[in-house]
Amino acid sequence: MMLVAGLIAQPVRRTVCGMLTGAGLARLWHHSRAHRFFSHTRWNPRQVGLLLAGLVVTHLLPTGAPITVAIDDTLFRCRGKKVHVAGWFHDGSAAGKAKLGFGNNWVVAAIIVTLSFCSRPVALPVLAALTVKNGPTKPDLARDLLDLIAEHFGDRDIHAVGDSAYGCGAFAGLGDGMTMTTRAKTNATFYQLAPPRTGKRGRPALKGQRIGTPAQIAGSATWKTLSMSRYGTTSTVTIAEKMCLWYGTWRTDTVRVILVRNTGRTTKTSTTSGYDIALVTTDLTATAADITARYAAR
């Protein structure tokens, strides 16, 4: 408990000795006592993460409320010959056009909560998985973390959100009470729902006619104006949606494509494609405004 308190009180020197200093124990405990606590104990990080998730859900979410899980990956910059599985990975915070950095790449699952003293939602990381070159992909690691949370909270609905990198086959076939919302790439192709069975011999059709890309959907869509809260403010947007299949990615899972266009300002994206952002979700019941706000909360 004292080491945890020291970690919170000493956020700059993120070392074991830094924890001792932050807790005011540097002159009371020998540093070997704290080092032994970490080096001579068997740790299961996922078990610790699920315990932390239980605290977050119990104390910071309403009883029975769905759990929104934000999924993303982050780079921990570090160098050295003895750094485990370090390598070159994408780093969105890197300077210059080449967004690359060297270090450990972690896939993180965070529970989104709303705190009374914050104007915007907060994502609290609870689980993480280390990316290893030639090992499981980042989406596969993220799916494993999501399944852990879903199994641990079997009585709650789970809504996962992630950027376009996680809009892939790893999230096809989610279980009951689980949904995934992601951003669609510009070249994503959608299809009509599978037609009814004809009763003839042979395998029934798994998909209907080709609808096209988000830009093609935007060209023939019916738009409606509504007000929603995103990024700590309330704004007016126009939204169009389509029930369809993302067959090349999520196979026969029914999805909704939600196109969002900001009003009052024109962007390069909206000028060329007819929309500002295209979302794909397996949530078939929530409103389009709720889905858009959920993705923005990530």
Coordinates of C-alpha atoms in Angstrom, one line a residue:
M1 CA 0.0 0.0 0.0
M2 CA 2.8 2.4 0.8
L3 CA 4.5 1.7 -2.5
V4 CA 1.3 2.4 -4.4
A5 CA 0.9 5.7 -2.4
G6 CA 4.5 6.5 -3.2
L7 CA 4.0 5.9 -7.0
I8 CA 1.0 8.3 -7.0
A9 CA 2.9 11.0 -4.9
Q10 CA 6.1 10.7 -7.0
P11 CA 5.0 10.7 -10.6
V12 CA 8.3 12.0 -12.0
R13 CA 10.8 9.3 -10.8
R14 CA 8.9 6.2 -11.8
T15 CA 11.4 3.8 -10.0
V16 CA 11.2 1.7 -6.9
C17 CA 13.4 4.1 -5.0
G18 CA 11.2 6.9 -6.3
M19 CA 8.2 5.1 -4.7
L20 CA 10.0 5.0 -1.4
T21 CA 10.8 8.7 -1.6
G22 CA 7.2 9.6 -2.6
A23 CA 5.9 7.6 0.4
G24 CA 8.4 9.2 2.8
L25 CA 10.0 5.9 3.5
A26 CA 13.5 6.5 2.0
R27 CA 15.0 6.8 5.5
L28 CA 12.9 4.2 7.2
W29 CA 13.0 1.2 4.8
H30 CA 16.1 -0.2 3.1
H31 CA 15.6 -0.1 -0.7
S32 CA 16.2 -3.9 -0.9
R33 CA 12.9 -4.4 1.0
A34 CA 11.0 -2.7 -1.8
H35 CA 13.0 -4.4 -4.6
R36 CA 12.4 -7.8 -3.1
F37 CA 8.7 -7.1 -3.0
F38 CA 8.7 -7.1 -6.8
S39 CA 11.5 -9.5 -7.7
H40 CA 10.6 -12.4 -5.4
T41 CA 6.9 -12.5 -5.8
R42 CA 4.9 -14.2 -8.6
W43 CA 2.7 -11.7 -10.3
N44 CA -0.2 -12.2 -12.7
P45 CA -0.7 -8.7 -14.3
R46 CA -4.1 -9.8 -15.8
Q47 CA -5.4 -10.8 -12.4
V48 CA -4.3 -7.5 -11.0
G49 CA -6.0 -5.7 -13.9
L50 CA -9.3 -7.5 -13.4
L51 CA -9.2 -6.6 -9.7
L52 CA -8.6 -3.0 -10.7
A53 CA -11.4 -3.2 -13.2
G54 CA -13.7 -4.5 -10.5
L55 CA -13.0 -1.4 -8.4
V56 CA -13.6 0.9 -11.3
V57 CA -16.9 -0.8 -12.2
T58 CA -18.1 -1.0 -8.6
H59 CA -17.3 2.5 -7.6
L60 CA -17.4 4.7 -10.7
L61 CA -20.2 3.2 -12.9
P62 CA -23.9 3.0 -12.1
T63 CA -25.3 -0.3 -11.0
G64 CA -26.0 -2.5 -14.0
A65 CA -24.7 0.1 -16.5
P66 CA -22.9 -1.1 -19.6
I67 CA -19.1 -1.0 -19.6
T68 CA -17.5 1.0 -22.4
V69 CA -14.0 -0.3 -23.1
A70 CA -11.6 1.9 -25.2
I71 CA -8.9 -0.1 -27.0
D72 CA -5.7 1.4 -28.4
D73 CA -2.0 0.8 -28.4
T74 CA 0.8 3.0 -27.1
L75 CA 4.5 3.1 -27.4
F76 CA 6.8 3.1 -24.3
R77 CA 10.0 4.6 -25.6
C78 CA 13.1 2.7 -24.2
R79 CA 16.5 1.7 -25.6
G80 CA 19.1 -0.8 -24.7
K81 CA 20.3 -4.3 -25.6
K82 CA 18.5 -5.9 -22.7
V83 CA 15.1 -4.3 -23.2
H84 CA 12.7 -7.2 -23.8
V85 CA 11.1 -7.4 -27.3
A86 CA 11.8 -3.7 -28.1
G87 CA 11.4 -2.7 -31.7
W88 CA 10.3 0.0 -34.1
F89 CA 6.5 0.7 -33.9
H90 CA 4.1 3.4 -35.0
D91 CA 4.1 6.4 -32.6
G92 CA 1.4 9.0 -33.2
S93 CA 3.2 11.4 -30.9
A94 CA 6.5 11.3 -32.8
A95 CA 7.8 14.4 -34.4
G96 CA 8.1 14.6 -38.2
K97 CA 6.3 12.7 -41.0
A98 CA 7.7 9.3 -40.1
K99 CA 5.6 8.4 -37.1
L100 CA 8.0 5.8 -35.7
G101 CA 9.6 5.2 -32.3
F102 CA 11.7 2.5 -30.7
G103 CA 10.5 0.7 -27.5
N104 CA 7.8 -1.5 -26.2
N105 CA 4.4 -1.4 -27.8
W106 CA 1.5 -2.1 -25.5
V107 CA -2.1 -2.8 -26.4
V108 CA -4.3 -1.2 -23.7
A109 CA -7.9 -1.7 -22.6
A110 CA -9.3 1.2 -20.6
I111 CA -12.8 1.6 -19.0
I112 CA -14.5 4.9 -19.8
V113 CA -16.1 6.6 -16.9
T114 CA -17.7 10.0 -16.3
L115 CA -16.5 11.8 -13.2
S116 CA -18.5 14.7 -11.6
F117 CA -15.5 17.0 -11.5
C118 CA -14.5 16.5 -15.2
S119 CA -16.2 18.0 -18.2
R120 CA -15.1 15.1 -20.5
P121 CA -15.1 11.3 -20.1
V122 CA -12.0 9.7 -18.6
A123 CA -10.4 6.4 -19.8
L124 CA -8.9 4.4 -16.9
P125 CA -6.5 1.7 -18.1
V126 CA -7.0 -1.7 -16.5
L127 CA -5.4 -4.3 -18.8
A128 CA -2.4 -4.3 -21.2
A129 CA -0.7 -6.8 -23.4
L130 CA 2.9 -6.5 -24.8
T131 CA 3.2 -6.7 -28.6
V132 CA 5.9 -9.1 -29.8
K133 CA 7.2 -9.1 -33.4
N134 CA 6.0 -12.2 -35.3
G135 CA 3.6 -12.9 -32.4
P136 CA -0.2 -12.3 -32.1
T137 CA -1.3 -9.1 -33.8
K138 CA -2.4 -6.0 -31.9
P139 CA -6.1 -6.7 -32.7
D140 CA -5.8 -10.3 -31.6
L141 CA -4.3 -9.1 -28.3
A142 CA -7.0 -6.5 -27.9
R143 CA -9.7 -9.2 -28.5
D144 CA -8.2 -11.3 -25.8
L145 CA -8.3 -8.4 -23.3
L146 CA -11.9 -7.6 -24.3
D147 CA -12.9 -11.3 -23.8
L148 CA -11.3 -11.3 -20.3
I149 CA -13.4 -8.3 -19.3
A150 CA -16.5 -9.8 -20.7
E151 CA -16.0 -13.1 -18.9
H152 CA -15.3 -11.3 -15.6
F153 CA -18.4 -9.1 -15.9
G154 CA -20.8 -11.6 -17.3
D155 CA -23.9 -9.7 -16.0
R156 CA -22.9 -6.5 -17.9
D157 CA -23.1 -5.4 -21.5
I158 CA -19.7 -4.5 -23.0
H159 CA -19.3 -1.8 -25.6
A160 CA -15.8 -1.7 -27.2
V161 CA -14.5 1.2 -29.2
G162 CA -11.3 1.5 -31.2
D163 CA -9.9 3.3 -34.2
S164 CA -9.7 2.0 -37.7
A165 CA -6.7 -0.2 -36.9
Y166 CA -9.1 -2.4 -34.9
G167 CA -11.8 -2.6 -37.5
C168 CA -10.7 -6.1 -38.6
G169 CA -11.7 -9.7 -38.5
A170 CA -10.4 -10.2 -34.9
F171 CA -13.6 -8.6 -33.7
A172 CA -16.0 -10.7 -35.8
G173 CA -18.5 -12.9 -34.0
L174 CA -18.7 -11.1 -30.6
G175 CA -20.7 -12.8 -27.9
D176 CA -24.2 -11.8 -26.7
G177 CA -24.1 -8.4 -24.9
M178 CA -20.9 -7.3 -26.6
T179 CA -20.6 -4.7 -29.4
M180 CA -17.8 -3.1 -31.3
T181 CA -17.6 0.4 -32.7
T182 CA -14.8 1.5 -35.0
R183 CA -14.0 4.0 -37.7
A184 CA -14.4 2.8 -41.3
K185 CA -11.6 3.3 -43.7
T186 CA -12.4 5.2 -46.9
N187 CA -12.1 2.1 -49.0
A188 CA -14.3 -0.1 -46.8
T189 CA -17.0 -1.9 -48.9
F190 CA -20.4 -2.7 -47.6
Y191 CA -23.2 -5.0 -48.8
Q192 CA -26.9 -5.4 -48.4
L193 CA -28.2 -7.9 -45.9
A194 CA -28.4 -11.5 -47.1
P195 CA -31.6 -12.1 -49.1
P196 CA -34.2 -14.6 -47.8
R197 CA -33.6 -18.3 -48.6
T198 CA -35.2 -19.4 -51.8
G199 CA -35.7 -23.1 -50.8
K200 CA -33.6 -24.3 -53.7
R201 CA -30.6 -26.6 -53.4
G202 CA -27.2 -25.2 -52.7
R203 CA -25.6 -22.9 -50.2
P204 CA -27.8 -19.8 -49.5
A205 CA -26.4 -16.4 -50.3
L206 CA -24.4 -14.9 -47.4
K207 CA -24.6 -11.3 -48.6
G208 CA -26.8 -9.1 -50.8
Q209 CA -25.9 -6.6 -53.5
R210 CA -22.9 -4.4 -53.1
I211 CA -23.7 -1.0 -51.6
G212 CA -20.2 0.5 -51.9
T213 CA -17.9 2.7 -49.9
P214 CA -18.9 5.3 -47.2
A215 CA -18.6 8.0 -49.9
Q216 CA -21.0 6.2 -52.1
I217 CA -23.4 5.7 -49.2
A218 CA -23.2 9.4 -48.4
G219 CA -24.1 10.3 -52.0
S220 CA -27.6 8.7 -51.8
A221 CA -28.2 8.9 -48.0
T222 CA -31.0 10.8 -46.2
W223 CA -29.5 13.1 -43.7
K224 CA -31.0 14.3 -40.4
T225 CA -29.9 17.1 -38.1
L226 CA -29.5 16.5 -34.4
S227 CA -27.6 17.9 -31.4
M228 CA -25.1 15.8 -29.4
S229 CA -22.4 16.1 -26.8
R230 CA -18.8 15.4 -27.9
Y231 CA -15.4 16.4 -26.5
G232 CA -16.9 18.3 -23.6
T233 CA -19.2 20.5 -25.8
T234 CA -22.6 20.3 -27.4
S235 CA -22.6 20.6 -31.2
T236 CA -25.1 20.3 -34.1
V237 CA -24.3 17.7 -36.7
T238 CA -26.1 15.9 -39.6
I239 CA -26.1 12.1 -39.6
A240 CA -27.0 9.4 -42.0
E241 CA -27.0 5.7 -41.3
K242 CA -27.4 2.4 -43.1
M243 CA -28.0 -1.2 -41.9
C244 CA -25.8 -3.6 -43.9
L245 CA -23.0 -6.1 -43.9
W246 CA -19.2 -5.4 -43.7
Y247 CA -18.7 -8.8 -45.3
G248 CA -15.0 -8.6 -46.1
T249 CA -14.2 -7.8 -42.4
W250 CA -17.0 -9.0 -40.1
R251 CA -18.6 -11.5 -42.4
T252 CA -22.3 -12.1 -41.7
D253 CA -22.5 -9.8 -38.6
T254 CA -25.1 -7.2 -39.2
V255 CA -23.7 -3.7 -38.7
R256 CA -24.7 -0.1 -39.0
V257 CA -22.7 2.5 -40.9
I258 CA -23.1 5.9 -39.4
L259 CA -21.9 8.9 -41.3
V260 CA -21.4 12.2 -39.5
R261 CA -21.1 15.6 -41.1
N262 CA -20.3 18.7 -39.0
T263 CA -22.4 21.7 -39.6
G264 CA -21.1 25.2 -39.8
R265 CA -17.7 24.3 -41.2
T266 CA -16.4 22.6 -44.3
T267 CA -13.4 20.3 -44.2
K268 CA -11.4 18.7 -46.9
T269 CA -12.8 15.3 -46.0
S270 CA -16.4 16.4 -46.2
T271 CA -15.8 18.2 -49.5
T272 CA -14.3 15.2 -51.2
S273 CA -16.3 12.3 -49.7
G274 CA -19.5 14.0 -48.4
Y275 CA -18.9 13.2 -44.7
D276 CA -16.4 13.9 -41.9
I277 CA -16.3 10.6 -40.2
A278 CA -17.8 7.1 -40.9
L279 CA -18.4 4.8 -38.0
V280 CA -19.2 1.1 -38.1
T281 CA -20.9 -0.6 -35.2
T282 CA -22.4 -3.9 -34.3
D283 CA -24.7 -2.1 -31.8
L284 CA -28.1 -2.3 -33.5
T285 CA -30.2 -0.7 -30.7
A286 CA -28.4 2.5 -29.5
T287 CA -29.2 5.8 -31.2
A288 CA -26.8 7.2 -33.8
A289 CA -26.1 10.1 -31.4
D290 CA -25.2 7.7 -28.6
I291 CA -22.9 5.7 -30.9
T292 CA -21.1 8.9 -32.1
A293 CA -20.7 10.2 -28.6
R294 CA -19.4 6.7 -27.5
Y295 CA -16.7 6.8 -30.2
A296 CA -15.8 10.4 -29.3
A297 CA -15.3 9.4 -25.7
R298 CA -12.4 7.1 -26.6

